[in-house]
PDB file of C-alpha atoms and ligand atoms in Angstrom:
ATOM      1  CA  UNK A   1      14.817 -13.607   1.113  1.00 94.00           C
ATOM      2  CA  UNK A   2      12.427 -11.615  -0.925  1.00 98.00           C
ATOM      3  CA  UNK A   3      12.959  -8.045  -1.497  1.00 98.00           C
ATOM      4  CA  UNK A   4      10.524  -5.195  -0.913  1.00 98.00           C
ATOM      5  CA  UNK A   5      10.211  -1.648  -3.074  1.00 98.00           C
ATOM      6  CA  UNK A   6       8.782   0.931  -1.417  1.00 98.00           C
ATOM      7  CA  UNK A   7       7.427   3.708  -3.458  1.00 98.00           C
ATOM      8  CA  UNK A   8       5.690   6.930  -1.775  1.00 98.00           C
ATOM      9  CA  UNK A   9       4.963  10.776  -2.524  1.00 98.00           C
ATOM     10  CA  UNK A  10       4.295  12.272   1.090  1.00 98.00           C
ATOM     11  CA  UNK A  11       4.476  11.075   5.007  1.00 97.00           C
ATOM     12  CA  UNK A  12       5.658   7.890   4.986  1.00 98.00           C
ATOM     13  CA  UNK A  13       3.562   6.552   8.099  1.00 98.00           C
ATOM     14  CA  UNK A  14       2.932   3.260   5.749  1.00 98.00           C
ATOM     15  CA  UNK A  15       6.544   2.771   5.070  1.00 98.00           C
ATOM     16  CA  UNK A  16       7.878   3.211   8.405  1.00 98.00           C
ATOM     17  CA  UNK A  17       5.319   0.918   9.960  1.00 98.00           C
ATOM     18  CA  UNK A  18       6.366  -1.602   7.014  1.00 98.00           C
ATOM     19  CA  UNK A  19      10.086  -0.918   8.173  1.00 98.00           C
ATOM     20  CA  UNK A  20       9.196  -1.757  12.166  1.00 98.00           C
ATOM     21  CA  UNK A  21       7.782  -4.732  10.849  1.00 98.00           C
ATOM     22  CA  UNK A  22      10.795  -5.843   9.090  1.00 98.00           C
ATOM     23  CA  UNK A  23      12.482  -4.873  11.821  1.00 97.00           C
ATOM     24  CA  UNK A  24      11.073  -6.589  14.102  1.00 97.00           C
ATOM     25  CA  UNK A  25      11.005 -10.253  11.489  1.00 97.00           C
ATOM     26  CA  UNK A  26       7.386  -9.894  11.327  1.00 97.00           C
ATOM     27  CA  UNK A  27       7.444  -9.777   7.635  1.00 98.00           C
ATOM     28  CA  UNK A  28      10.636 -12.093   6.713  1.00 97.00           C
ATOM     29  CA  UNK A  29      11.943  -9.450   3.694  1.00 98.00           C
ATOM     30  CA  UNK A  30      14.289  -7.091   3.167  1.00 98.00           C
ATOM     31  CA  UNK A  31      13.291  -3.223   1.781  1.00 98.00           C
ATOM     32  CA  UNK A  32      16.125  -3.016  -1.163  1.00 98.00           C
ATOM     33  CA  UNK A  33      14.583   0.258  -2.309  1.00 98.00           C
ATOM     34  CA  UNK A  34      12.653   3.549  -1.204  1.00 98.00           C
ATOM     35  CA  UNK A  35      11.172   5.821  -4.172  1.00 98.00           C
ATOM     36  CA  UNK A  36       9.702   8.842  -4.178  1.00 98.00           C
ATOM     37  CA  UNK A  37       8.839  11.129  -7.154  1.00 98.00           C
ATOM     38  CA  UNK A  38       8.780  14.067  -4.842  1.00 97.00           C
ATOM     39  CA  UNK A  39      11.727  15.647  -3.335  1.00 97.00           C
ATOM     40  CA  UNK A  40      10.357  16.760  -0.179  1.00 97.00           C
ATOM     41  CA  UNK A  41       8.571  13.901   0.424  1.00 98.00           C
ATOM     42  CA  UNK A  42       8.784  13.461   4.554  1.00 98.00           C
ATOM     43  CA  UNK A  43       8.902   9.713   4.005  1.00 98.00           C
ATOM     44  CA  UNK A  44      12.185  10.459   1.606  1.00 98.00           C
ATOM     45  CA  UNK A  45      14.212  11.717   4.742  1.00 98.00           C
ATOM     46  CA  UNK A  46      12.936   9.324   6.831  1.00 98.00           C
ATOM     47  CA  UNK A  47      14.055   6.428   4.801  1.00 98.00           C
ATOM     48  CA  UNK A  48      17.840   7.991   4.056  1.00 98.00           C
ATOM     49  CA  UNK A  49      17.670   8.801   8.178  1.00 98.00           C
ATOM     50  CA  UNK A  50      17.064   4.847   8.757  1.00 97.00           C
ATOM     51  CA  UNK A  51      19.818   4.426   6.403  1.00 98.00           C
ATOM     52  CA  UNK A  52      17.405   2.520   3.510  1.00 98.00           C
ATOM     53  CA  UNK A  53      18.608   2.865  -0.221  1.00 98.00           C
ATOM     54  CA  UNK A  54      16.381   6.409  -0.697  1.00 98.00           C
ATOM     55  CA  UNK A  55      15.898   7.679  -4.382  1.00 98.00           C
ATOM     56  CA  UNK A  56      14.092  10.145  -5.339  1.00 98.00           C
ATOM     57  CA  UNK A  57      13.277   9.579  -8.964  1.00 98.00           C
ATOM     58  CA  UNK A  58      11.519  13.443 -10.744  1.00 97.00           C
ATOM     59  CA  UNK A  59       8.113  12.771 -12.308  1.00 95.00           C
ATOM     60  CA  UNK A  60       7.321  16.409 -13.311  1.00 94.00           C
ATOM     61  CA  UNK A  61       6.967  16.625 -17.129  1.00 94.00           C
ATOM     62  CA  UNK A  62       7.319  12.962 -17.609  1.00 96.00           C
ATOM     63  CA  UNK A  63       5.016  10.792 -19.596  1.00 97.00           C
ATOM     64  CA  UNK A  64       3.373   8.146 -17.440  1.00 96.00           C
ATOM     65  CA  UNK A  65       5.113   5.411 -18.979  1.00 98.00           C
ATOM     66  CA  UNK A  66       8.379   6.784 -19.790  1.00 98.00           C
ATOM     67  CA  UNK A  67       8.709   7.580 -15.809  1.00 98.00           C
ATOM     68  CA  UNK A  68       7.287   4.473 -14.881  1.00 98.00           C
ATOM     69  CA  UNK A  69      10.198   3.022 -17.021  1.00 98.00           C
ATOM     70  CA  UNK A  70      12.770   4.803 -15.274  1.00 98.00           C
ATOM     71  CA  UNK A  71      10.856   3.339 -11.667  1.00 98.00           C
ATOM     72  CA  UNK A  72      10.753   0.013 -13.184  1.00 98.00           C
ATOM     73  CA  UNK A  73      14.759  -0.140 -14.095  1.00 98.00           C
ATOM     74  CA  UNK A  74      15.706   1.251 -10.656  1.00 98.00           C
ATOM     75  CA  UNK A  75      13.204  -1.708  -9.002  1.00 98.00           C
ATOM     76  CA  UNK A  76      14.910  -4.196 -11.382  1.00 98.00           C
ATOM     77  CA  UNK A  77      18.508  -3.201 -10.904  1.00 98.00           C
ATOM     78  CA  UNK A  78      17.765  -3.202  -6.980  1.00 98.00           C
ATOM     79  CA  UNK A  79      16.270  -6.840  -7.353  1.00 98.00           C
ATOM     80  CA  UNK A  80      12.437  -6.113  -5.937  1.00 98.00           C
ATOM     81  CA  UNK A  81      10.440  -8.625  -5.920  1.00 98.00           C
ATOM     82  CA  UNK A  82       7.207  -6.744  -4.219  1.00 98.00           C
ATOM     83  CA  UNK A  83       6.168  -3.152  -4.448  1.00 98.00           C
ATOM     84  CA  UNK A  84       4.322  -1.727  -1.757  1.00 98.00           C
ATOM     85  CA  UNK A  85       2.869   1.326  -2.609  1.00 98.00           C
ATOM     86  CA  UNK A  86       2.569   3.652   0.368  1.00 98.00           C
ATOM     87  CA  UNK A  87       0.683   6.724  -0.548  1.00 97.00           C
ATOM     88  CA  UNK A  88       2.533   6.946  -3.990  1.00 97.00           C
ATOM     89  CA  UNK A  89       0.202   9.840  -5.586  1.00 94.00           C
ATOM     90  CA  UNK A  90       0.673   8.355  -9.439  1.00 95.00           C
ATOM     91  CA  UNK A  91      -1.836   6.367 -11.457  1.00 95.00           C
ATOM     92  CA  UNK A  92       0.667   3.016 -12.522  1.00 97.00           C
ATOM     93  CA  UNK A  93       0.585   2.829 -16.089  1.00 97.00           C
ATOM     94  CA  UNK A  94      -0.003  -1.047 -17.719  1.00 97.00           C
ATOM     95  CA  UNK A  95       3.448  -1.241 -18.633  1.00 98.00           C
ATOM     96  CA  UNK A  96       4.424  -1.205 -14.511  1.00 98.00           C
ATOM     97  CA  UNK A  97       1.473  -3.385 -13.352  1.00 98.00           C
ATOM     98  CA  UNK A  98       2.679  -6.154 -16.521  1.00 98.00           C
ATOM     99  CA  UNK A  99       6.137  -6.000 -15.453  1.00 98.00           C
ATOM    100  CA  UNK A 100       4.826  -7.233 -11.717  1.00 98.00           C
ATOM    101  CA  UNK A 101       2.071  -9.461 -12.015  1.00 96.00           C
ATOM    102  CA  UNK A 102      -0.259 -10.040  -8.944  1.00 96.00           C
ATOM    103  CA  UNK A 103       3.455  -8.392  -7.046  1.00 98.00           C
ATOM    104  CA  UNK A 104       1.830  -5.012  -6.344  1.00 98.00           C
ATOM    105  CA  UNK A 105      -0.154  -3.746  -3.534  1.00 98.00           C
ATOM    106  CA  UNK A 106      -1.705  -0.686  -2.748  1.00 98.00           C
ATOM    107  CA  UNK A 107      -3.346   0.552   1.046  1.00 98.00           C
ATOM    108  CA  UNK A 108      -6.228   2.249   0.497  1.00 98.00           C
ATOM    109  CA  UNK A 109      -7.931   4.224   3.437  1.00 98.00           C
ATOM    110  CA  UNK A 110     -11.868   3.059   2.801  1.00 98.00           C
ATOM    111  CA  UNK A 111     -13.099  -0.162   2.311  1.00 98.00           C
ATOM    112  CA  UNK A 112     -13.240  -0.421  -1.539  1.00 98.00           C
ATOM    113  CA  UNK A 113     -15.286  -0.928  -3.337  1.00 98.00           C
ATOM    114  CA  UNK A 114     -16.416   2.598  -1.883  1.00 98.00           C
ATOM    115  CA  UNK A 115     -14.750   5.489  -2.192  1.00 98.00           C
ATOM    116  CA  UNK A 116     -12.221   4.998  -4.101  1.00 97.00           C
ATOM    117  CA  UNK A 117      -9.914   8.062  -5.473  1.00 96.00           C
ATOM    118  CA  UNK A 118      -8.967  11.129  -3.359  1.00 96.00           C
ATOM    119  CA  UNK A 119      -9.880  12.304   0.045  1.00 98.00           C
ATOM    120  CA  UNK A 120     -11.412   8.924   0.514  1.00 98.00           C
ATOM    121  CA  UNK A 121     -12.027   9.408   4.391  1.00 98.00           C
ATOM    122  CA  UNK A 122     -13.585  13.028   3.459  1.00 98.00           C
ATOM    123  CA  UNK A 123     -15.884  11.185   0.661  1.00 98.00           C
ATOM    124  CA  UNK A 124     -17.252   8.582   4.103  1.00 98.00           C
ATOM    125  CA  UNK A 125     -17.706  11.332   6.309  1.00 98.00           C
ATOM    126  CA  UNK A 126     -19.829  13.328   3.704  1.00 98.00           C
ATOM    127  CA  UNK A 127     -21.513  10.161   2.578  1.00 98.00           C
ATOM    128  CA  UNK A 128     -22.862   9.471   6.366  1.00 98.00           C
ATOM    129  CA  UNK A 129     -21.351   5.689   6.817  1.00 98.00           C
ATOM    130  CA  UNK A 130     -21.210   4.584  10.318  1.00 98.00           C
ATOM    131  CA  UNK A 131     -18.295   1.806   9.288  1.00 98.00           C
ATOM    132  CA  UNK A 132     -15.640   2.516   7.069  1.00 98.00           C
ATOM    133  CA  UNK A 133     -12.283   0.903   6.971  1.00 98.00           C
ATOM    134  CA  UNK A 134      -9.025   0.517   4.771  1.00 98.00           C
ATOM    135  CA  UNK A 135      -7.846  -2.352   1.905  1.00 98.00           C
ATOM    136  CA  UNK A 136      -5.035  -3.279   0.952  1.00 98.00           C
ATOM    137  CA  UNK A 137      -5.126  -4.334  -2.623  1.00 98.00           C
ATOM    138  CA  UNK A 138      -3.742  -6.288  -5.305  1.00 98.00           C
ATOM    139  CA  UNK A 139      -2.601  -3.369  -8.039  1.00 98.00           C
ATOM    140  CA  UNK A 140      -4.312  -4.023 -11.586  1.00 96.00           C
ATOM    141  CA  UNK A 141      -4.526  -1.693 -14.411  1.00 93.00           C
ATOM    142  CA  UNK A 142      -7.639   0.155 -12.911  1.00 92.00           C
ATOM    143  CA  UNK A 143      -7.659   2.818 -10.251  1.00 92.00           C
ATOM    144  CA  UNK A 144      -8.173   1.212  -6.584  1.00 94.00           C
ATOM    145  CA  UNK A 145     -10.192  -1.980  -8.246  1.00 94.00           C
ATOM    146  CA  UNK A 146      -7.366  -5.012  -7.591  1.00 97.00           C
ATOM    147  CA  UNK A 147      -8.130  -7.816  -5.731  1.00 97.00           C
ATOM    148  CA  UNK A 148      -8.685  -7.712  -2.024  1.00 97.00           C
ATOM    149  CA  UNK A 149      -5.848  -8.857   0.181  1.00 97.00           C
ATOM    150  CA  UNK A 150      -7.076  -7.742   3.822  1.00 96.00           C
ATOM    151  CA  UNK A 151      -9.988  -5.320   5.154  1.00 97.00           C
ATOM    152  CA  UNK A 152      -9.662  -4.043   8.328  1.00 98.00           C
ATOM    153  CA  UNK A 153     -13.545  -2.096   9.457  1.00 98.00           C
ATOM    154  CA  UNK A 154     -13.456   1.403  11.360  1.00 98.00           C
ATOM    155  CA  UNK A 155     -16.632   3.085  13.182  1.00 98.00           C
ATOM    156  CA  UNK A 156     -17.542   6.415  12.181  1.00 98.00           C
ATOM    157  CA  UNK A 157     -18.222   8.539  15.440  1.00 98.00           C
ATOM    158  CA  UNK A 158     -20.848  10.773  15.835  1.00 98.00           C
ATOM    159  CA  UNK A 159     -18.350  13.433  16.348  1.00 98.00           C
ATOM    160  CA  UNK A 160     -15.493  12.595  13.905  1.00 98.00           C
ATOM    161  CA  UNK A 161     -13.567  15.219  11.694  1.00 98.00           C
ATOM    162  CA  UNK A 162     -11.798  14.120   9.026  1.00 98.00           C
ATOM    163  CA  UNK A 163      -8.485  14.446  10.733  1.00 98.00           C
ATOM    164  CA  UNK A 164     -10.152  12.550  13.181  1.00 98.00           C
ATOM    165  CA  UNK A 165     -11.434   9.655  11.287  1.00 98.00           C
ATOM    166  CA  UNK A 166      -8.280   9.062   9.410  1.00 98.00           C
ATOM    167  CA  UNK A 167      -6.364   9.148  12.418  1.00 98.00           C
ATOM    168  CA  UNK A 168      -8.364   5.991  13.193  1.00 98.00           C
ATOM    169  CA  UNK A 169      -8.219   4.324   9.959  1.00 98.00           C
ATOM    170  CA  UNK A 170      -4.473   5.234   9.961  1.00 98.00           C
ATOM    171  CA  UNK A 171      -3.768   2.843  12.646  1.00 98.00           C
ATOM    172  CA  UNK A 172      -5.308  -0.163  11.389  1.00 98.00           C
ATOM    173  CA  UNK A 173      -3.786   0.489   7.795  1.00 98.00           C
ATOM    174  CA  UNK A 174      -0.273   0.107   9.304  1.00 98.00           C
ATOM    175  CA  UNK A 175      -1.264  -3.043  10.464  1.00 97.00           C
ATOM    176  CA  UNK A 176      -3.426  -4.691   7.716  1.00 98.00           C
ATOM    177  CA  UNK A 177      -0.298  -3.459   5.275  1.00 98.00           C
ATOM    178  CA  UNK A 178       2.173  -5.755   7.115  1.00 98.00           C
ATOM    179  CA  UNK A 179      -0.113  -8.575   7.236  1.00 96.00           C
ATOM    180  CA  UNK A 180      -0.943  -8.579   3.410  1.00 97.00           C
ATOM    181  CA  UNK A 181       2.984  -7.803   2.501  1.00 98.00           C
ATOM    182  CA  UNK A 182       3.320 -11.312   4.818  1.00 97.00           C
ATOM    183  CA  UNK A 183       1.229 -13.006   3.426  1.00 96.00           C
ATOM    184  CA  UNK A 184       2.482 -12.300  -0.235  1.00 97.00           C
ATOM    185  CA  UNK A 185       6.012 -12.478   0.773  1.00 97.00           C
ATOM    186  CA  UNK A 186       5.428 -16.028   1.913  1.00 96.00           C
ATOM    187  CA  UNK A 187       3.710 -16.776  -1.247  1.00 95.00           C
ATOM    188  CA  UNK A 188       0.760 -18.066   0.586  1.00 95.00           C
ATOM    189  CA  UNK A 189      -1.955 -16.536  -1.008  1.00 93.00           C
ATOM    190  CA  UNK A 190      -3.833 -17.416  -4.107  1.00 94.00           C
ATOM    191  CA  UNK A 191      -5.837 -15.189  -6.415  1.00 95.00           C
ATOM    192  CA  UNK A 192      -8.783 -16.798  -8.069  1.00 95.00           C
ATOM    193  CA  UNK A 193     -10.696 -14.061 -10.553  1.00 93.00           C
ATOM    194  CA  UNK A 194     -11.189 -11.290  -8.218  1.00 95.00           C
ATOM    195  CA  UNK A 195     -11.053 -13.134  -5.030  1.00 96.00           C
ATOM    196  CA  UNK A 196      -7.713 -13.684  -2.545  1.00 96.00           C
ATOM    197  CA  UNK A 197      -7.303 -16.932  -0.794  1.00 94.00           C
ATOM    198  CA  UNK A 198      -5.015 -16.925   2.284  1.00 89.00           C
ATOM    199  CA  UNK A 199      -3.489 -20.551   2.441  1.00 84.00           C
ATOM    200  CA  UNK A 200      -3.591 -21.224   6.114  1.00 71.00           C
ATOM    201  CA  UNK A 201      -1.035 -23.276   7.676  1.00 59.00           C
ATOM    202  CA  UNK A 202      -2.845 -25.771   9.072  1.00 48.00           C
ATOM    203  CA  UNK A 203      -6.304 -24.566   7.201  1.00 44.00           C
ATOM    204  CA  UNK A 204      -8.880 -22.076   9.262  1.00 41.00           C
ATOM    205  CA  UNK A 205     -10.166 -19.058   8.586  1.00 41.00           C
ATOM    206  CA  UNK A 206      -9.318 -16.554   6.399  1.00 46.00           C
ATOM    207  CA  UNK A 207      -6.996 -13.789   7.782  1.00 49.00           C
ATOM    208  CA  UNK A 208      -7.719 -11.477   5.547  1.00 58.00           C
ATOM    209  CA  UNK A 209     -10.366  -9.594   7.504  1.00 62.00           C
ATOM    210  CA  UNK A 210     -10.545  -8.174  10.710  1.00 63.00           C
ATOM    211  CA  UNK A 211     -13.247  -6.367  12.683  1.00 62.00           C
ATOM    212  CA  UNK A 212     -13.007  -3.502  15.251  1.00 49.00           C
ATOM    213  CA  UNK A 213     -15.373  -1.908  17.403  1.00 39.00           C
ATOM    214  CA  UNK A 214     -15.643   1.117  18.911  1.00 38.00           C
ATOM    215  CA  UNK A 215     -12.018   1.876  20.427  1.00 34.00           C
TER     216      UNK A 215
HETATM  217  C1  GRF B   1      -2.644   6.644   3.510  1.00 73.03           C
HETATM  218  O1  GRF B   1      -3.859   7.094   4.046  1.00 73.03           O
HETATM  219  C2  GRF B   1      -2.892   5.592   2.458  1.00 73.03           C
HETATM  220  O2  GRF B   1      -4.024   4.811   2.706  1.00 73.03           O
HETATM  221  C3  GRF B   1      -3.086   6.408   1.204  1.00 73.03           C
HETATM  222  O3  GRF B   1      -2.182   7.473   1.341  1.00 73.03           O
HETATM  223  C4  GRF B   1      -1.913   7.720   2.707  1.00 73.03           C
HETATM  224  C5  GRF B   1      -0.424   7.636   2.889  1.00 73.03           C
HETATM  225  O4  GRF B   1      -0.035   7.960   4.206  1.00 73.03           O
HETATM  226  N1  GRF B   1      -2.874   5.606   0.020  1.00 73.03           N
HETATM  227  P1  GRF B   1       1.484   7.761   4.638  1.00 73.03           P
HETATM  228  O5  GRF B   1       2.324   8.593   3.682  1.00 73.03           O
HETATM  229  O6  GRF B   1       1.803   6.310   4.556  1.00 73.03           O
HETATM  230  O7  GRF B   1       1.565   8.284   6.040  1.00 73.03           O
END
């Protein structure tokens, strides 16, 4: 069985909806690990509360690689195979991203290419979309630019805040994230440049997009 590392610097949502879904054998893995380079990360209590190995690991002052060498041993020596980052606020420096080739993956709440970054639901809001979404990516060296895994597409109401719209986004990231950390767990998907292939039992359609209208 494969084993998951979760990293995160804030609420956790992400983590605990990958944790239901392990839970509930939806994604066949085990989480070995929980980081967190904050200390009063919410997500940090919640993972010692669920009784998950919970470390929190101090960036402050650290150079990016140096702490991403002190992440890296605690993944190793707690046998990760997959990282999932869930709203871990650090930049991964090449050193991390080498050490786990095409084994990261990042949720990001817009549908990338656009708005990547910060505040991306704030930058779709201001830019006047009527669809935005979330991604969940494959991690490379660059910022939010990995391959796609899954897409899942959002509608931008008329009257949405920005609470509001990621509220809605929020809800489809929790369950685009466990379908991507499937798929990778079961080693069925196959990355050719940029692009992700889902190999479909059986052959089909891809899975890695899904569509949404107006809830
Ligand atoms: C999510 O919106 C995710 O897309 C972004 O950071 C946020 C983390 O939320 N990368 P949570 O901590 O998982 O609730």
């Amino acid at each position: 069985m494969k084993n998951l590392g979760i990293l995160l610097s804030g609420r956790g949502s992400n983590f605990e909806a990958i944790a239901r879904n392990v839970q509930a054998g939806e994604i066949p893995a085990r989480i070995a690990v929980v980081i967190s380079n904050l200390p009063e990360a919410p997500g940090l209590a919640r993972a010692r509360e669920m009784g998950f190995d919970a470390r929190f690991i101090p960036s402050k002052g650290k150079e990016r690689e140096a702490y991403d060498r002190e992440v890296v041993a605690a993944l190793k020596e707690c046998q990760v195979d997959i990282v999932c980052l869930a709203g871990f606020m650090r930049v991964l420096s090449p050193y991390f991203v080498r050490e786990f080739p095409n084994r990261i993956l990042n949720i990001h709440p817009a549908l990338l290419p656009a708005f990547p970054g910060m505040d991306a639901q704030k930058q779709a809001l201001e830019y006047g979309v009527k669809l935005t979404g979330c991604t969940v990516h494959l991690v490379d060296e660059g910022v939010d630019r990995g391959p796609i895994v899954c897409q899942a597409v959002v509608p931008v109401l008329d009257d949405d805040t920005v609470e509001s719209l990621s509220a809605r986004i929020l809800k489809e990231e929790h369950q685009i994230y466990a379908e991507a950390i499937r798929l990778l767990v079961e080693d069925r998907i196959r990355v050719e440049g940029r692009r992700v292939i889902p190999d479909q039992p059986g052959g089909g359609v891809a899975a890695g997009a899904r569509e949404r209208t107006v809830p």
